[in-house]
């Protein structure tokens, strides 16, 4: 499946390092416009990540706000933005790291309160379906899923993945980040990112294949039943 091909080697880290360094310095100086520039530059990326990680538009909106509240709090400390080092990573990676921790907390909280079926039952699938289609880049498999039923199924399988697999699926497959950028965000090697993505591919492909086979068998049984009823009626 082409939807899990390795992302093209991106130069985003190199390309953003200059602007990030300048913006980080301004954030450390509490420049009044730097926070709004940070939000304008990376707010959508953070929101997309959280939407895919939580499967909830409302949760993604709330957690995106929380991510940037963390930044405001960091700017207000005696040593503003002390935990960010432009020599070690990008502002985008820094923000996604905060988002990842918040998403993990949200996922654990929801699992304590609700079953996976209940979590899915509370979602506004029409809104989520439209949002996913608009924000999923060129993930070809997702683009091929044309019904809300298929999206629900894929979303369930992604949510069922262990967090470390789910994270690389969202970052590499859905948001098309390079292995290099994701490795920097997760503080692991590029090989580890590739290994996790390949393992996630195996798990998702197996689930999707089994689900497709089950739906086909159900359809055949249903059609067979309808055909038998029609034969009885005609006889």
Short mmCIF file of C-alpha atoms in Angstrom, two decimals:
data_model
loop_
_atom_site.label_atom_id
_atom_site.label_comp_id
_atom_site.label_asym_id
_atom_site.label_seq_id
_atom_site.Cartn_x
_atom_site.Cartn_y
_atom_site.Cartn_z
CA UNK A 1 0.00 0.00 0.00
CA UNK A 2 1.40 3.38 -0.98
CA UNK A 3 -0.15 5.11 2.00
CA UNK A 4 2.72 3.94 4.20
CA UNK A 5 5.63 4.73 1.92
CA UNK A 6 8.46 6.54 3.64
CA UNK A 7 8.02 10.31 3.39
CA UNK A 8 10.32 12.08 0.99
CA UNK A 9 13.43 13.38 2.66
CA UNK A 10 12.26 16.77 3.80
CA UNK A 11 14.37 19.80 4.48
CA UNK A 12 11.80 21.35 6.81
CA UNK A 13 14.12 21.27 9.83
CA UNK A 14 16.85 23.05 7.92
CA UNK A 15 14.43 25.44 6.28
CA UNK A 16 12.74 26.38 9.57
CA UNK A 17 15.83 26.56 11.77
CA UNK A 18 16.61 30.15 10.80
CA UNK A 19 13.10 31.57 11.25
CA UNK A 20 12.62 29.43 14.37
CA UNK A 21 15.76 30.79 15.98
CA UNK A 22 14.68 34.37 15.38
CA UNK A 23 11.14 33.72 16.61
CA UNK A 24 12.41 31.85 19.67
CA UNK A 25 14.62 34.80 20.59
CA UNK A 26 11.64 37.12 20.33
CA UNK A 27 9.54 34.78 22.47
CA UNK A 28 12.29 34.74 25.08
CA UNK A 29 12.26 38.57 25.02
CA UNK A 30 8.46 38.51 25.45
CA UNK A 31 8.00 40.36 22.17
CA UNK A 32 4.28 41.20 22.00
CA UNK A 33 3.83 39.99 18.41
CA UNK A 34 5.90 36.81 18.68
CA UNK A 35 3.17 34.73 20.32
CA UNK A 36 0.62 35.58 17.61
CA UNK A 37 3.20 34.78 14.94
CA UNK A 38 3.88 31.42 16.60
CA UNK A 39 0.17 30.64 16.63
CA UNK A 40 -0.32 31.72 13.02
CA UNK A 41 2.64 29.62 11.91
CA UNK A 42 1.96 26.40 13.79
CA UNK A 43 -1.58 26.51 15.21
CA UNK A 44 -3.09 24.57 12.31
CA UNK A 45 -0.38 21.89 12.47
CA UNK A 46 -0.97 21.40 16.19
CA UNK A 47 -4.73 21.26 15.69
CA UNK A 48 -4.49 18.65 12.90
CA UNK A 49 -2.21 16.49 15.01
CA UNK A 50 -4.56 16.62 17.99
CA UNK A 51 -7.61 15.94 15.85
CA UNK A 52 -6.09 12.73 14.53
CA UNK A 53 -4.69 11.67 17.90
CA UNK A 54 -7.98 12.19 19.78
CA UNK A 55 -10.52 11.70 16.98
CA UNK A 56 -12.48 14.59 18.45
CA UNK A 57 -12.84 18.08 16.99
CA UNK A 58 -13.89 19.60 20.31
CA UNK A 59 -11.00 17.93 22.17
CA UNK A 60 -8.56 19.06 19.47
CA UNK A 61 -9.79 22.64 19.76
CA UNK A 62 -9.52 22.64 23.55
CA UNK A 63 -6.11 20.96 23.62
CA UNK A 64 -4.74 23.30 20.95
CA UNK A 65 -5.64 26.19 23.23
CA UNK A 66 -3.93 24.41 26.12
CA UNK A 67 -0.73 23.97 24.07
CA UNK A 68 -0.48 27.69 23.50
CA UNK A 69 -1.41 28.46 27.10
CA UNK A 70 1.66 26.42 28.04
CA UNK A 71 3.69 28.71 25.79
CA UNK A 72 2.21 31.83 27.39
CA UNK A 73 3.06 30.44 30.81
CA UNK A 74 6.60 29.67 29.63
CA UNK A 75 6.97 33.24 28.35
CA UNK A 76 5.89 34.59 31.73
CA UNK A 77 8.58 32.78 33.73
CA UNK A 78 11.76 34.52 34.95
CA UNK A 79 13.64 32.69 32.17
CA UNK A 80 11.16 32.70 29.27
CA UNK A 81 11.05 29.59 27.05
CA UNK A 82 13.96 28.04 28.93
CA UNK A 83 13.04 24.48 27.88
CA UNK A 84 13.28 25.25 24.16
CA UNK A 85 16.67 25.04 22.45
CA UNK A 86 16.70 25.94 18.76
CA UNK A 87 19.97 24.01 18.36
CA UNK A 88 18.21 20.77 19.33
CA UNK A 89 14.89 21.05 17.53
CA UNK A 90 12.24 23.17 15.86
CA UNK A 91 9.45 25.16 17.42
CA UNK A 92 7.02 22.94 15.54
CA UNK A 93 8.52 19.85 17.18
CA UNK A 94 8.47 21.58 20.56
CA UNK A 95 4.77 22.40 20.20
CA UNK A 96 3.91 18.91 18.97
CA UNK A 97 5.77 17.45 21.94
CA UNK A 98 3.52 19.46 24.27
CA UNK A 99 0.49 18.41 22.21
CA UNK A 100 1.54 14.77 22.38
CA UNK A 101 1.68 14.82 26.17
CA UNK A 102 -1.73 16.50 26.38
CA UNK A 103 -3.21 13.99 23.91
CA UNK A 104 -1.87 11.08 25.99
CA UNK A 105 -3.49 12.53 29.10
CA UNK A 106 -6.77 13.05 27.24
CA UNK A 107 -6.73 9.50 25.85
CA UNK A 108 -6.07 7.97 29.28
CA UNK A 109 -8.81 10.11 30.84
CA UNK A 110 -11.35 9.09 28.20
CA UNK A 111 -10.50 5.40 28.50
CA UNK A 112 -11.09 5.60 32.25
CA UNK A 113 -14.49 7.22 31.76
CA UNK A 114 -15.71 5.67 28.49
CA UNK A 115 -15.32 2.51 26.46
CA UNK A 116 -13.99 2.84 22.91
CA UNK A 117 -17.52 2.29 21.57
CA UNK A 118 -18.87 5.05 23.82
CA UNK A 119 -16.05 7.39 22.77
CA UNK A 120 -16.94 6.83 19.12
CA UNK A 121 -20.65 7.18 19.82
CA UNK A 122 -20.13 10.68 21.23
CA UNK A 123 -18.32 11.96 18.11
CA UNK A 124 -19.81 14.24 15.49
CA UNK A 125 -18.87 12.02 12.58
CA UNK A 126 -20.13 14.35 9.84
CA UNK A 127 -17.88 17.17 11.06
CA UNK A 128 -14.95 14.84 11.71
CA UNK A 129 -15.29 13.17 8.30
CA UNK A 130 -15.20 16.55 6.53
CA UNK A 131 -12.31 17.83 8.65
CA UNK A 132 -10.22 14.71 8.05
CA UNK A 133 -10.75 14.96 4.30
CA UNK A 134 -9.64 18.61 4.37
CA UNK A 135 -6.53 18.13 6.51
CA UNK A 136 -5.01 14.77 5.62
CA UNK A 137 -2.51 15.88 3.00
CA UNK A 138 -1.96 13.25 0.33
CA UNK A 139 -2.48 10.15 2.44
CA UNK A 140 -3.83 8.13 -0.47
CA UNK A 141 -5.54 5.36 1.46
CA UNK A 142 -7.53 7.84 3.52
CA UNK A 143 -8.49 9.74 0.37
CA UNK A 144 -9.89 6.47 -0.99
CA UNK A 145 -12.19 6.01 1.98
CA UNK A 146 -15.36 7.61 0.71
CA UNK A 147 -17.89 6.68 3.38
CA UNK A 148 -18.24 7.64 7.01
CA UNK A 149 -18.45 3.93 7.86
CA UNK A 150 -14.95 3.39 6.47
CA UNK A 151 -13.60 6.44 8.27
CA UNK A 152 -15.12 5.22 11.55
CA UNK A 153 -13.49 1.83 11.07
CA UNK A 154 -10.06 3.26 10.28
CA UNK A 155 -10.33 5.75 13.12
CA UNK A 156 -11.17 2.98 15.55
CA UNK A 157 -8.18 0.94 14.43
CA UNK A 158 -5.85 3.94 14.79
CA UNK A 159 -7.17 4.67 18.29
CA UNK A 160 -6.61 1.02 19.21
CA UNK A 161 -2.92 1.26 18.31
CA UNK A 162 -0.45 1.67 21.17
CA UNK A 163 0.40 5.34 21.61
CA UNK A 164 3.93 5.08 20.20
CA UNK A 165 2.57 3.50 16.99
CA UNK A 166 -0.39 5.89 16.77
CA UNK A 167 1.93 8.89 17.05
CA UNK A 168 4.11 7.89 14.09
CA UNK A 169 1.06 7.09 11.95
CA UNK A 170 -0.34 10.57 12.58
CA UNK A 171 2.97 12.39 12.12
CA UNK A 172 4.44 10.41 9.21
CA UNK A 173 1.40 9.15 7.30
CA UNK A 174 -1.22 11.79 7.97
CA UNK A 175 0.92 14.90 8.42
CA UNK A 176 3.74 13.80 6.13
CA UNK A 177 6.59 14.67 8.48
CA UNK A 178 10.01 13.29 7.63
CA UNK A 179 11.57 10.54 9.71
CA UNK A 180 14.23 13.04 10.73
CA UNK A 181 11.70 15.55 12.09
CA UNK A 182 9.66 12.88 13.87
CA UNK A 183 12.79 11.35 15.41
CA UNK A 184 13.73 14.77 16.77
CA UNK A 185 10.24 15.28 18.19
CA UNK A 186 10.15 11.86 19.85
CA UNK A 187 13.84 11.90 20.84
CA UNK A 188 14.59 8.57 19.20
CA UNK A 189 16.45 7.38 16.10
CA UNK A 190 15.11 7.55 12.56
CA UNK A 191 15.37 3.76 12.48
CA UNK A 192 13.05 3.54 15.47
CA UNK A 193 10.52 5.78 13.72
CA UNK A 194 10.68 3.62 10.57
CA UNK A 195 10.34 0.43 12.62
CA UNK A 196 7.31 1.73 14.51
CA UNK A 197 5.65 2.90 11.30
CA UNK A 198 6.24 -0.46 9.62
CA UNK A 199 4.81 -2.28 12.63
CA UNK A 200 1.78 0.03 12.63
CA UNK A 201 1.36 -0.69 8.92
CA UNK A 202 1.24 -4.42 9.60
CA UNK A 203 -1.31 -4.01 12.40
CA UNK A 204 -3.59 -1.63 10.48
CA UNK A 205 -3.39 -3.59 7.24
CA UNK A 206 -4.34 -6.80 9.06
CA UNK A 207 -7.29 -5.12 10.76
CA UNK A 208 -8.49 -3.42 7.58
CA UNK A 209 -8.17 -6.62 5.57
CA UNK A 210 -10.05 -8.63 8.18
CA UNK A 211 -12.73 -5.95 8.38
CA UNK A 212 -13.12 -5.87 4.61
CA UNK A 213 -13.39 -9.67 4.46
CA UNK A 214 -16.00 -9.64 7.23
CA UNK A 215 -18.09 -7.01 5.44
CA UNK A 216 -17.96 -8.98 2.17
CA UNK A 217 -19.05 -12.18 3.91
CA UNK A 218 -21.88 -10.33 5.64
CA UNK A 219 -22.99 -8.88 2.30
CA UNK A 220 -22.99 -12.33 0.67
CA UNK A 221 -25.05 -13.82 3.49
CA UNK A 222 -27.50 -10.97 3.29
CA UNK A 223 -27.81 -11.24 -0.49
CA UNK A 224 -28.24 -15.01 -0.19
CA UNK A 225 -31.01 -14.55 2.34
CA UNK A 226 -32.80 -12.03 0.16
CA UNK A 227 -32.49 -14.33 -2.83
CA UNK A 228 -33.95 -17.26 -0.83
CA UNK A 229 -36.87 -15.11 0.31
CA UNK A 230 -37.54 -14.02 -3.25
CA UNK A 231 -37.52 -17.66 -4.45
CA UNK A 232 -40.02 -18.65 -1.78
CA UNK A 233 -42.26 -15.72 -2.64
CA UNK A 234 -42.19 -16.56 -6.36
CA UNK A 235 -42.75 -20.25 -5.74
#
